[in-house]
Tab-separated table of C-alpha atoms in Angstrom:
chain	number	residue	atom	x	y	z
V	1	UNK	CA	-45.969	-10.609	96.684
V	2	UNK	CA	-44.450	-9.038	93.597
V	3	UNK	CA	-40.735	-9.731	93.410
V	4	UNK	CA	-39.850	-7.052	90.861
V	5	UNK	CA	-38.995	-3.691	92.370
V	6	UNK	CA	-37.577	-0.438	91.093
V	7	UNK	CA	-34.340	0.190	92.905
V	8	UNK	CA	-32.774	3.559	93.638
V	9	UNK	CA	-30.840	4.402	90.491
V	10	UNK	CA	-27.743	6.515	90.935
V	11	UNK	CA	-25.599	7.847	88.081
V	12	UNK	CA	-22.477	9.450	89.498
V	13	UNK	CA	-23.687	12.281	91.693
V	14	UNK	CA	-27.065	12.363	89.961
V	15	UNK	CA	-30.273	10.777	91.259
V	16	UNK	CA	-31.779	9.354	88.050
V	17	UNK	CA	-35.086	8.423	89.691
V	18	UNK	CA	-35.475	11.955	91.010
V	19	UNK	CA	-34.982	13.325	87.506
V	20	UNK	CA	-37.436	10.805	86.062
V	21	UNK	CA	-40.064	11.803	88.627
V	22	UNK	CA	-39.578	15.439	87.544
V	23	UNK	CA	-38.381	16.606	90.935
V	24	UNK	CA	-35.292	18.793	91.311
V	25	UNK	CA	-31.895	17.545	92.392
V	26	UNK	CA	-30.163	20.164	94.536
V	27	UNK	CA	-32.426	22.748	92.944
V	28	UNK	CA	-31.381	21.738	89.394
V	29	UNK	CA	-33.981	20.578	86.873
V	30	UNK	CA	-33.532	17.876	84.157
V	31	UNK	CA	-32.554	20.343	81.425
V	32	UNK	CA	-29.888	22.010	83.517
V	33	UNK	CA	-28.628	18.665	84.802
V	34	UNK	CA	-28.230	17.245	81.291
V	35	UNK	CA	-26.470	20.374	80.047
V	36	UNK	CA	-23.957	20.076	82.906
V	37	UNK	CA	-23.142	16.416	82.170
V	38	UNK	CA	-19.899	15.315	80.631
V	39	UNK	CA	-20.122	13.070	77.550
V	40	UNK	CA	-19.501	9.966	79.675
V	41	UNK	CA	-22.143	11.032	82.215
V	42	UNK	CA	-24.644	11.717	79.442
V	43	UNK	CA	-24.140	8.227	77.997
V	44	UNK	CA	-24.536	6.779	81.483
V	45	UNK	CA	-27.807	8.655	82.022
V	46	UNK	CA	-29.169	7.319	78.699
V	47	UNK	CA	-28.225	3.755	79.689
V	48	UNK	CA	-29.514	4.058	83.248
V	49	UNK	CA	-32.841	5.598	82.257
V	50	UNK	CA	-33.388	2.712	79.828
V	51	UNK	CA	-32.784	0.328	82.735
V	52	UNK	CA	-35.284	2.305	84.834
V	53	UNK	CA	-37.904	2.083	82.067
V	54	UNK	CA	-37.379	-1.661	81.659
V	55	UNK	CA	-37.635	-2.251	85.404
V	56	UNK	CA	-40.799	-0.137	85.518
V	57	UNK	CA	-42.258	-2.052	82.570
V	58	UNK	CA	-41.527	-5.394	84.242
V	59	UNK	CA	-43.329	-4.117	87.320
V	60	UNK	CA	-46.247	-2.846	85.256
V	61	UNK	CA	-46.868	-6.099	83.335
V	62	UNK	CA	-46.740	-7.964	86.638
V	63	UNK	CA	-49.374	-5.570	87.993
V	64	UNK	CA	-51.531	-6.024	84.877
V	65	UNK	CA	-51.388	-9.795	85.348
V	66	UNK	CA	-52.465	-9.447	88.970
V	67	UNK	CA	-55.280	-7.040	88.053
V	68	UNK	CA	-56.601	-9.504	85.468
V	69	UNK	CA	-56.415	-12.393	87.927
V	70	UNK	CA	-58.505	-10.365	90.384
V	71	UNK	CA	-61.053	-9.482	87.693
V	72	UNK	CA	-60.420	-5.782	88.151
V	73	UNK	CA	-61.005	-4.759	84.488
V	74	UNK	CA	-64.369	-6.563	84.353
V	75	UNK	CA	-65.389	-5.109	87.728
V	76	UNK	CA	-64.830	-1.637	86.282
V	77	UNK	CA	-67.000	-2.394	83.268
V	78	UNK	CA	-64.290	-3.174	80.705
V	79	UNK	CA	-65.132	-5.842	78.140
V	80	UNK	CA	-61.496	-6.905	77.797
V	81	UNK	CA	-58.323	-6.306	79.759
V	82	UNK	CA	-56.723	-4.821	76.624
V	83	UNK	CA	-59.406	-2.141	76.414
V	84	UNK	CA	-59.077	-1.411	80.142
V	85	UNK	CA	-55.301	-0.935	79.865
V	86	UNK	CA	-55.644	1.122	76.683
V	87	UNK	CA	-58.147	3.492	78.268
V	88	UNK	CA	-56.380	3.800	81.625
V	89	UNK	CA	-52.925	4.452	80.150
V	90	UNK	CA	-54.027	6.245	76.951
V	91	UNK	CA	-52.114	3.786	74.759
V	92	UNK	CA	-52.437	2.705	71.141
V	93	UNK	CA	-54.441	-0.480	70.778
V	94	UNK	CA	-51.469	-2.532	69.583
V	95	UNK	CA	-49.269	-1.442	72.482
V	96	UNK	CA	-51.991	-2.231	75.036
V	97	UNK	CA	-52.453	-5.688	73.507
V	98	UNK	CA	-48.716	-6.363	73.657
V	99	UNK	CA	-48.476	-5.492	77.345
V	100	UNK	CA	-51.482	-7.639	78.229
V	101	UNK	CA	-50.109	-10.601	76.249
V	102	UNK	CA	-46.769	-10.299	78.029
V	103	UNK	CA	-48.594	-10.076	81.369
V	104	UNK	CA	-50.531	-13.265	80.630
V	105	UNK	CA	-47.738	-15.398	79.199
V	106	UNK	CA	-44.483	-14.045	80.648
V	107	UNK	CA	-45.215	-13.388	84.320
V	108	UNK	CA	-45.508	-15.617	87.378
V	109	UNK	CA	-48.608	-15.337	89.552
V	110	UNK	CA	-50.530	-17.057	92.287
V	111	UNK	CA	-54.083	-18.358	92.341
V	112	UNK	CA	-56.745	-17.040	94.695
V	113	UNK	CA	-55.823	-19.953	96.980
V	114	UNK	CA	-52.187	-18.920	97.099
V	115	UNK	CA	-50.875	-21.603	94.732
V	116	UNK	CA	-47.895	-20.326	92.698
V	117	UNK	CA	-48.280	-20.661	88.939
V	118	UNK	CA	-45.119	-20.451	86.795
V	119	UNK	CA	-45.041	-18.316	83.666
V	120	UNK	CA	-46.144	-20.001	80.458
V	121	UNK	CA	-42.934	-18.712	78.864
V	122	UNK	CA	-40.415	-18.984	81.697
V	123	UNK	CA	-37.289	-17.914	79.789
V	124	UNK	CA	-39.053	-14.832	78.494
V	125	UNK	CA	-40.376	-14.029	81.963
V	126	UNK	CA	-36.865	-14.262	83.415
V	127	UNK	CA	-35.481	-11.960	80.705
V	128	UNK	CA	-38.255	-9.395	81.283
V	129	UNK	CA	-37.681	-9.466	85.053
V	130	UNK	CA	-33.933	-8.984	84.569
V	131	UNK	CA	-34.514	-6.003	82.296
V	132	UNK	CA	-32.640	-7.771	79.494
V	133	UNK	CA	-35.422	-7.461	76.903
V	134	UNK	CA	-38.298	-5.117	76.125
V	135	UNK	CA	-42.005	-5.734	75.686
V	136	UNK	CA	-41.417	-5.577	71.906
V	137	UNK	CA	-38.956	-8.492	72.174
V	138	UNK	CA	-41.404	-10.471	74.302
V	139	UNK	CA	-44.247	-9.868	71.840
V	140	UNK	CA	-42.137	-11.277	68.994
V	141	UNK	CA	-41.410	-14.406	71.066
V	142	UNK	CA	-45.081	-14.816	71.991
V	143	UNK	CA	-46.245	-14.483	68.383
V	144	UNK	CA	-43.605	-16.955	67.211
V	145	UNK	CA	-44.493	-19.565	69.831
V	146	UNK	CA	-48.220	-19.216	69.233
V	147	UNK	CA	-47.756	-19.808	65.511
V	148	UNK	CA	-45.698	-22.924	66.239
V	149	UNK	CA	-48.028	-24.337	68.920
V	150	UNK	CA	-50.485	-26.229	66.660
V	151	UNK	CA	-47.742	-28.360	65.059
V	152	UNK	CA	-45.085	-28.643	67.780
V	153	UNK	CA	-44.697	-30.734	70.913
V	154	UNK	CA	-44.380	-29.083	74.355
V	155	UNK	CA	-40.698	-30.005	74.390
V	156	UNK	CA	-40.127	-28.363	71.015
V	157	UNK	CA	-41.965	-25.234	72.142
V	158	UNK	CA	-39.875	-25.054	75.308
V	159	UNK	CA	-36.683	-25.455	73.316
V	160	UNK	CA	-37.691	-22.776	70.829
V	161	UNK	CA	-38.802	-20.326	73.546
V	162	UNK	CA	-35.547	-20.681	75.475
V	163	UNK	CA	-33.517	-20.129	72.316
V	164	UNK	CA	-35.520	-17.056	71.284
V	165	UNK	CA	-35.392	-15.535	74.765
V	166	UNK	CA	-31.631	-16.001	74.876
V	167	UNK	CA	-31.141	-14.496	71.434
V	168	UNK	CA	-33.430	-11.566	72.310
V	169	UNK	CA	-30.887	-10.347	74.864
V	170	UNK	CA	-28.456	-9.561	72.056
V	171	UNK	CA	-30.537	-8.509	69.043
V	172	UNK	CA	-33.284	-6.114	68.021
V	173	UNK	CA	-36.953	-7.152	67.846
V	174	UNK	CA	-36.723	-7.003	64.029
V	175	UNK	CA	-33.819	-9.457	63.910
V	176	UNK	CA	-35.533	-11.622	66.511
V	177	UNK	CA	-38.591	-11.799	64.263
V	178	UNK	CA	-36.466	-13.165	61.434
V	179	UNK	CA	-35.103	-15.895	63.705
V	180	UNK	CA	-38.591	-16.722	64.990
V	181	UNK	CA	-39.834	-17.187	61.447
V	182	UNK	CA	-36.879	-19.410	60.605
V	183	UNK	CA	-37.543	-21.520	63.711
V	184	UNK	CA	-41.163	-21.912	62.637
V	185	UNK	CA	-40.011	-22.999	59.170
V	186	UNK	CA	-37.861	-25.673	60.802
V	187	UNK	CA	-40.597	-27.110	63.018
V	188	UNK	CA	-43.507	-26.667	60.574
V	189	UNK	CA	-42.209	-27.160	57.052
V	190	UNK	CA	-45.573	-28.298	55.694
V	191	UNK	CA	-47.337	-25.271	57.167
V	192	UNK	CA	-44.643	-22.943	55.855
V	193	UNK	CA	-45.058	-24.380	52.361
V	194	UNK	CA	-48.844	-23.924	52.542
V	195	UNK	CA	-48.330	-20.322	53.659
V	196	UNK	CA	-46.070	-19.655	50.681
V	197	UNK	CA	-48.640	-21.149	48.313
V	198	UNK	CA	-51.321	-18.962	49.878
V	199	UNK	CA	-49.144	-15.899	49.386
V	200	UNK	CA	-48.684	-16.818	45.733
V	201	UNK	CA	-52.449	-17.141	45.313
V	202	UNK	CA	-52.947	-13.705	46.893
V	203	UNK	CA	-50.407	-11.968	44.644
V	204	UNK	CA	-51.630	-8.827	42.895
V	205	UNK	CA	-50.384	-5.720	41.125
V	206	UNK	CA	-52.585	-2.849	40.044
V	207	UNK	CA	-51.728	0.332	38.203
V	208	UNK	CA	-53.691	3.298	36.979
V	209	UNK	CA	-53.454	6.960	36.082
V	210	UNK	CA	-54.147	9.603	38.725
V	211	UNK	CA	-55.901	12.880	38.019
V	212	UNK	CA	-52.562	14.684	37.653
V	213	UNK	CA	-51.375	12.209	34.995
V	214	UNK	CA	-48.961	10.267	37.203
V	215	UNK	CA	-49.064	6.467	37.186
V	216	UNK	CA	-49.966	4.918	40.543
V	217	UNK	CA	-48.796	1.362	41.335
V	218	UNK	CA	-50.046	-0.844	44.172
V	219	UNK	CA	-48.761	-4.387	44.599
V	220	UNK	CA	-48.584	-7.342	46.988
V	221	UNK	CA	-45.935	-9.857	45.944
V	222	UNK	CA	-45.174	-13.317	47.252
V	223	UNK	CA	-41.803	-13.653	48.937
V	224	UNK	CA	-40.045	-15.135	45.905
V	225	UNK	CA	-41.192	-12.368	43.564
V	226	UNK	CA	-40.515	-9.807	46.281
V	227	UNK	CA	-36.940	-11.047	46.592
V	228	UNK	CA	-36.447	-10.696	42.829
V	229	UNK	CA	-37.880	-7.187	42.960
V	230	UNK	CA	-35.524	-6.121	45.744
V	231	UNK	CA	-32.506	-7.773	44.131
V	232	UNK	CA	-33.134	-5.902	40.877
V	233	UNK	CA	-34.165	-2.561	42.362
V	234	UNK	CA	-31.877	-2.023	45.343
V	235	UNK	CA	-28.558	-1.748	43.438
V	236	UNK	CA	-30.126	0.821	41.129
V	237	UNK	CA	-31.679	2.745	44.036
V	238	UNK	CA	-28.435	3.231	45.965
V	239	UNK	CA	-27.761	6.853	46.983
V	240	UNK	CA	-25.539	8.873	44.654
V	241	UNK	CA	-23.742	12.108	45.550
V	242	UNK	CA	-24.958	15.289	43.888
V	243	UNK	CA	-22.877	17.054	41.252
V	244	UNK	CA	-21.345	19.318	43.892
V	245	UNK	CA	-20.358	16.436	46.170
V	246	UNK	CA	-23.290	16.873	48.559
V	247	UNK	CA	-25.261	13.787	49.683
V	248	UNK	CA	-27.922	12.480	47.349
V	249	UNK	CA	-30.782	15.015	47.607
V	250	UNK	CA	-33.400	12.493	46.500
V	251	UNK	CA	-35.771	10.914	48.996
V	252	UNK	CA	-35.838	7.094	49.281
V	253	UNK	CA	-39.112	7.129	47.344
V	254	UNK	CA	-37.557	9.163	44.538
V	255	UNK	CA	-34.532	6.858	44.408
V	256	UNK	CA	-36.845	3.849	44.118
V	257	UNK	CA	-38.814	5.538	41.325
V	258	UNK	CA	-35.607	6.355	39.431
V	259	UNK	CA	-34.427	2.769	39.918
V	260	UNK	CA	-37.689	1.439	38.474
V	261	UNK	CA	-37.254	3.792	35.500
V	262	UNK	CA	-33.785	2.359	34.867
V	263	UNK	CA	-35.049	-1.185	35.340
V	264	UNK	CA	-37.712	-0.602	32.697
V	265	UNK	CA	-35.072	0.780	30.327
V	266	UNK	CA	-33.039	-2.397	30.815
V	267	UNK	CA	-36.090	-4.569	30.141
V	268	UNK	CA	-37.136	-2.608	27.053
V	269	UNK	CA	-33.567	-2.690	25.752
V	270	UNK	CA	-33.409	-6.472	25.933
V	271	UNK	CA	-34.701	-8.833	23.269
V	272	UNK	CA	-36.538	-11.193	25.627
V	273	UNK	CA	-39.877	-9.401	25.997
V	274	UNK	CA	-42.829	-10.613	23.904
V	275	UNK	CA	-43.126	-8.792	20.585
V	276	UNK	CA	-46.239	-6.994	19.460
V	277	UNK	CA	-46.869	-6.828	15.728
V	278	UNK	CA	-43.317	-8.021	15.081
V	279	UNK	CA	-41.797	-5.107	17.010
V	280	UNK	CA	-39.866	-5.093	20.251
V	281	UNK	CA	-41.708	-3.409	23.161
V	282	UNK	CA	-41.086	0.323	23.211
V	283	UNK	CA	-42.676	3.613	24.124
V	284	UNK	CA	-43.951	5.764	21.291
V	285	UNK	CA	-44.135	9.542	21.325
V	286	UNK	CA	-45.745	11.557	18.542
V	287	UNK	CA	-45.146	15.285	18.081
V	288	UNK	CA	-45.298	17.761	15.255
V	289	UNK	CA	-41.741	18.464	14.104
V	290	UNK	CA	-42.388	22.216	13.889
V	291	UNK	CA	-43.711	22.221	17.454
V	292	UNK	CA	-40.653	20.315	18.612
V	293	UNK	CA	-38.157	22.706	17.047
V	294	UNK	CA	-40.181	25.885	17.637
V	295	UNK	CA	-40.623	25.312	21.356
V	296	UNK	CA	-36.908	24.963	21.888
V	297	UNK	CA	-35.518	27.589	19.509
V	298	UNK	CA	-37.757	30.479	20.464
V	299	UNK	CA	-39.767	31.844	23.328
V	300	UNK	CA	-42.992	30.826	21.638
V	301	UNK	CA	-44.488	27.639	23.046
V	302	UNK	CA	-45.161	24.732	20.743
V	303	UNK	CA	-47.862	22.127	21.229
V	304	UNK	CA	-46.916	19.100	23.373
V	305	UNK	CA	-46.316	15.614	22.096
V	306	UNK	CA	-48.358	12.531	22.994
V	307	UNK	CA	-47.403	9.300	24.744
V	308	UNK	CA	-49.390	6.902	22.608
V	309	UNK	CA	-49.546	4.138	25.234
V	310	UNK	CA	-51.523	6.348	27.631
V	311	UNK	CA	-52.708	9.215	25.455
V	312	UNK	CA	-51.083	11.666	27.851
V	313	UNK	CA	-49.322	14.848	26.706
V	314	UNK	CA	-45.567	15.285	27.153
V	315	UNK	CA	-43.565	18.503	26.786
V	316	UNK	CA	-41.397	19.152	23.754
V	317	UNK	CA	-38.370	19.506	26.014
V	318	UNK	CA	-38.737	15.958	27.308
V	319	UNK	CA	-39.393	14.680	23.789
V	320	UNK	CA	-36.107	16.272	22.788
V	321	UNK	CA	-34.324	14.374	25.571
V	322	UNK	CA	-35.956	11.077	24.574
V	323	UNK	CA	-35.023	11.649	20.932
V	324	UNK	CA	-31.316	11.669	21.827
V	325	UNK	CA	-31.253	7.884	21.696
V	326	UNK	CA	-34.326	6.519	19.946
V	327	UNK	CA	-35.702	5.310	16.670
V	328	UNK	CA	-37.050	8.293	14.740
V	329	UNK	CA	-39.881	7.458	12.359
V	330	UNK	CA	-40.854	10.386	10.104
V	331	UNK	CA	-44.554	10.361	9.191
V	332	UNK	CA	-46.282	12.784	6.796
V	333	UNK	CA	-49.842	13.512	7.923
V	334	UNK	CA	-52.695	14.849	5.835
V	335	UNK	CA	-55.088	17.619	6.841
V	336	UNK	CA	-57.172	15.032	8.700
V	337	UNK	CA	-54.083	13.931	10.675
V	338	UNK	CA	-54.069	10.518	8.990
V	339	UNK	CA	-50.703	9.159	7.748
V	340	UNK	CA	-50.030	9.820	4.047
V	341	UNK	CA	-46.422	8.637	3.934
V	342	UNK	CA	-44.149	6.866	6.414
V	343	UNK	CA	-40.401	7.108	6.146
V	344	UNK	CA	-37.775	4.646	7.315
V	345	UNK	CA	-37.068	4.371	11.038
V	346	UNK	CA	-33.633	5.695	11.882
V	347	UNK	CA	-31.927	5.009	15.169
V	348	UNK	CA	-30.076	8.111	16.253
V	349	UNK	CA	-27.225	6.046	17.715
V	350	UNK	CA	-26.773	2.791	15.748
V	351	UNK	CA	-25.279	-0.297	17.409
V	352	UNK	CA	-21.705	0.170	16.173
V	353	UNK	CA	-21.598	3.715	17.556
V	354	UNK	CA	-23.097	2.603	20.880
V	355	UNK	CA	-20.390	-0.049	21.153
V	356	UNK	CA	-17.693	2.564	20.543
V	357	UNK	CA	-19.304	4.933	23.067
V	358	UNK	CA	-19.486	2.216	25.734
V	359	UNK	CA	-15.813	1.470	25.161
V	360	UNK	CA	-14.874	5.163	25.442
V	361	UNK	CA	-17.336	6.375	28.106
V	362	UNK	CA	-18.506	3.314	30.001
V	363	UNK	CA	-22.098	3.308	31.249
V	364	UNK	CA	-21.985	7.049	31.915
V	365	UNK	CA	-19.286	9.554	30.969
V	366	UNK	CA	-20.288	12.082	33.631
V	367	UNK	CA	-17.383	12.679	36.043
V	368	UNK	CA	-17.391	10.249	38.983
V	369	UNK	CA	-20.737	8.690	38.075
V	370	UNK	CA	-21.119	5.425	39.996
V	371	UNK	CA	-24.260	4.293	38.223
V	372	UNK	CA	-24.438	0.473	37.979
V	373	UNK	CA	-24.453	-1.000	34.468
V	374	UNK	CA	-27.798	-0.563	32.777
V	375	UNK	CA	-29.156	0.885	29.565
V	376	UNK	CA	-27.518	4.312	29.109
V	377	UNK	CA	-28.554	7.024	26.678
V	378	UNK	CA	-26.414	8.172	23.756
V	379	UNK	CA	-26.723	11.939	24.185
V	380	UNK	CA	-26.205	14.288	21.245
V	381	UNK	CA	-24.046	17.231	22.329
V	382	UNK	CA	-25.594	19.268	19.524
V	383	UNK	CA	-29.152	18.016	19.347
V	384	UNK	CA	-30.023	15.597	16.550
V	385	UNK	CA	-33.159	17.641	16.013
V	386	UNK	CA	-31.029	20.747	15.462
V	387	UNK	CA	-28.937	18.973	12.856
V	388	UNK	CA	-26.194	17.641	15.112
V	389	UNK	CA	-24.273	14.767	13.485
V	390	UNK	CA	-24.537	11.228	14.783
V	391	UNK	CA	-20.850	10.428	15.258
V	392	UNK	CA	-18.392	9.978	18.101
V	393	UNK	CA	-17.413	13.651	18.091
V	394	UNK	CA	-20.995	14.651	18.924
V	395	UNK	CA	-22.129	11.779	21.175
V	396	UNK	CA	-21.575	10.954	24.824
V	397	UNK	CA	-22.974	8.153	26.980
V	398	UNK	CA	-25.070	9.283	29.955
V	399	UNK	CA	-27.139	7.430	32.525
V	400	UNK	CA	-30.763	8.555	32.838
V	401	UNK	CA	-30.053	10.649	35.938
V	402	UNK	CA	-27.203	12.618	34.403
V	403	UNK	CA	-28.922	12.901	31.017
V	404	UNK	CA	-31.741	14.738	32.731
V	405	UNK	CA	-29.279	16.802	34.816
V	406	UNK	CA	-27.313	17.869	31.716
V	407	UNK	CA	-30.463	19.060	29.965
V	408	UNK	CA	-32.005	20.788	32.960
V	409	UNK	CA	-28.926	22.428	34.469
V	410	UNK	CA	-27.241	23.359	31.194
V	411	UNK	CA	-23.867	21.678	31.517
V	412	UNK	CA	-21.643	22.203	28.494
V	413	UNK	CA	-19.972	19.187	26.893
V	414	UNK	CA	-17.087	19.184	24.458
V	415	UNK	CA	-14.951	16.419	23.012
V	416	UNK	CA	-11.230	17.080	23.380
V	417	UNK	CA	-8.591	14.589	22.246
V	418	UNK	CA	-11.298	11.972	21.903
V	419	UNK	CA	-12.534	12.382	25.503
V	420	UNK	CA	-15.667	14.174	26.771
V	421	UNK	CA	-15.111	17.287	28.905
V	422	UNK	CA	-17.911	18.576	31.129
V	423	UNK	CA	-18.095	22.261	32.068
V	424	UNK	CA	-20.525	22.909	34.943
V	425	UNK	CA	-22.931	25.835	35.139
V	426	UNK	CA	-22.133	28.668	37.550
V	427	UNK	CA	-24.711	27.312	39.976
V	428	UNK	CA	-22.478	24.258	40.472
V	429	UNK	CA	-19.049	25.872	40.073
V	430	UNK	CA	-18.798	29.684	39.862
V	431	UNK	CA	-15.404	29.306	38.152
V	432	UNK	CA	-16.824	26.775	35.659
V	433	UNK	CA	-13.740	24.592	35.774
V	434	UNK	CA	-13.879	21.832	33.128
V	435	UNK	CA	-14.055	18.269	34.382
V	436	UNK	CA	-12.797	15.321	32.328
V	437	UNK	CA	-15.346	12.603	31.809
V	438	UNK	CA	-15.443	9.089	30.414
V	439	UNK	CA	-13.580	6.199	31.886
V	440	UNK	CA	-9.783	5.878	31.999
V	441	UNK	CA	-8.274	3.703	29.292
V	442	UNK	CA	-5.200	1.513	29.418
V	443	UNK	CA	-3.260	4.251	27.623
V	444	UNK	CA	-4.309	6.776	30.276
V	445	UNK	CA	-3.137	4.432	33.006
V	446	UNK	CA	0.191	3.898	31.285
V	447	UNK	CA	0.690	7.660	30.930
V	448	UNK	CA	-0.006	8.115	34.629
V	449	UNK	CA	2.447	5.366	35.533
V	450	UNK	CA	5.153	6.969	33.416
V	451	UNK	CA	4.638	10.258	35.276
V	452	UNK	CA	4.699	8.668	38.723
V	453	UNK	CA	7.216	5.861	38.398
V	454	UNK	CA	10.742	6.910	37.344
V	455	UNK	CA	12.195	5.167	34.362
V	456	UNK	CA	14.934	2.633	35.128
V	457	UNK	CA	18.427	4.043	34.835
V	458	UNK	CA	20.035	3.249	31.517
V	459	UNK	CA	23.240	1.178	31.790
V	460	UNK	CA	26.466	3.076	31.205
V	461	UNK	CA	27.970	2.857	27.737
V	462	UNK	CA	30.392	0.006	27.419
V	463	UNK	CA	32.957	-0.703	24.793
V	464	UNK	CA	31.630	-2.689	21.955
V	465	UNK	CA	32.905	-6.176	21.777
V	466	UNK	CA	35.194	-7.010	18.953
C-alpha cells in the first residue's frame, strides 16, 4: 500500500485542492479568487500550492516505481520506463529520466512476494515523502552518489547521502550540486585530479569572422583558466547606470563583450605580451587622411579605413575615435599605393601628459563614472585630426564606454579652472545643465570642509605682556 497521500489542503477559507483541480469554490474561479486575496493570503496560496505539488510528485514517483516493478511499461510496448513516462505525461526527456531515477532509487517498494524493500537512498526518500525537497534536488543527490560509488565504501556513500539530503532541505539544487561536487572531491581525490587533467586536455578556443564582419568566439576552458577568465571579466562587466540615471540598458551579453574589449585594451597597454618585429602588440588602422577629414567635415562620404589584422573596413568616424589616443604614423604613398616615405610615429597623448590626466581625471572624468581601473583613452576635446593641441587644456580621460558615448551623443566638454565640465545634449537634459567631471582633489575636499565646518572662534584680544 502506498503511504504517501495528498491531504485536503485548506488556506484560510479557500479550498486549495479545489482551485488546483479547476473546479469553482462557491461559484468563484481561480482568477477571481486570487484577485480577492489579501497579500498574506496570496503568499499562503503560493506556499500551499507548492506543498500540494510536492506531495503530488512524491505520490507520482511512488506510482512510477510500482508500475516499473509490475512491468507495466514493457507490457504496453515501451522499450524503457523513461520513454513510457515521457510519452504518457508529454514531458521533456531529461525530466522523464529524473522522475524515473528518483522512483528507482528514492522510493520504498515491495516485491511480488510482499517483501518490503527499503529505498536505496533512504534519506532522500524520506525528504521526498515529507515534501521537503523537489525532484531536482533528488536528481542532484543521485548523480553525486553515482559518481562517488566506484571509489567509496557503502558506509561513505551512506554518510554522503544523508548529508546531502539534509542540506537539500535548506538550499537550491544549484547550491546542492556544488556541495555534491566538493564531497566527491573529498572521497575521490585521485579521480578528481584525473578529471581536471582531462579537462585541460580538452581545452579549446576557436575564433573566426562571420559573414557580417563580426568576430565569433567559441571556447571550452578548464576550470582553472575559466576561473581566471571570470575573475578578470566580471568586475569589468558589472552593470553601470546610464547617463540619465536609468539602469544599465546593455544586455548581459553586451556587458560581457564590452568587458572583453576593456580587457584587451589592458593587455595591449601592458609590456608583457610577446613582441612582433620589435614592436609591442597593437591594432593598426590605415586610412587616407583626406578621407578621414572629408568624411567628418562635410556631408560627402569618404572611403573607409582598413583594420590591417583582418583586412576589414572600418568607418572614418570610428578611426577618428581611435586616433584620440594612439600612435599616428604618417606614410606617403605613391600612385601604386606603395610607401614612398614614412614619418616618425607620434603618440597623441605622450606618457607625461597621460600621467597628469590620470592625476586630474582618474580613470574616467565623466561625471559619476564607476568604471574599474583599466586602460582609459585620452580624448581630444578638439580633435587632433582637426588641429586640436595635445595639452591638458584640450585632453580629458575617458573610459571606452564614455568615449564612445561622448562621440555618438555629442556631449560638449570644456575645461574650466583646470577641471573638465560636461554639458549633456538635449536628449539627456533638455536644460543642458553643465556637470563637473574629473575626480575630487585634496584641495576640493579642503574647500568643502571649510564651507561645512565653521572655523574655530578666535580668542579674544588680551593685553600684551610686558
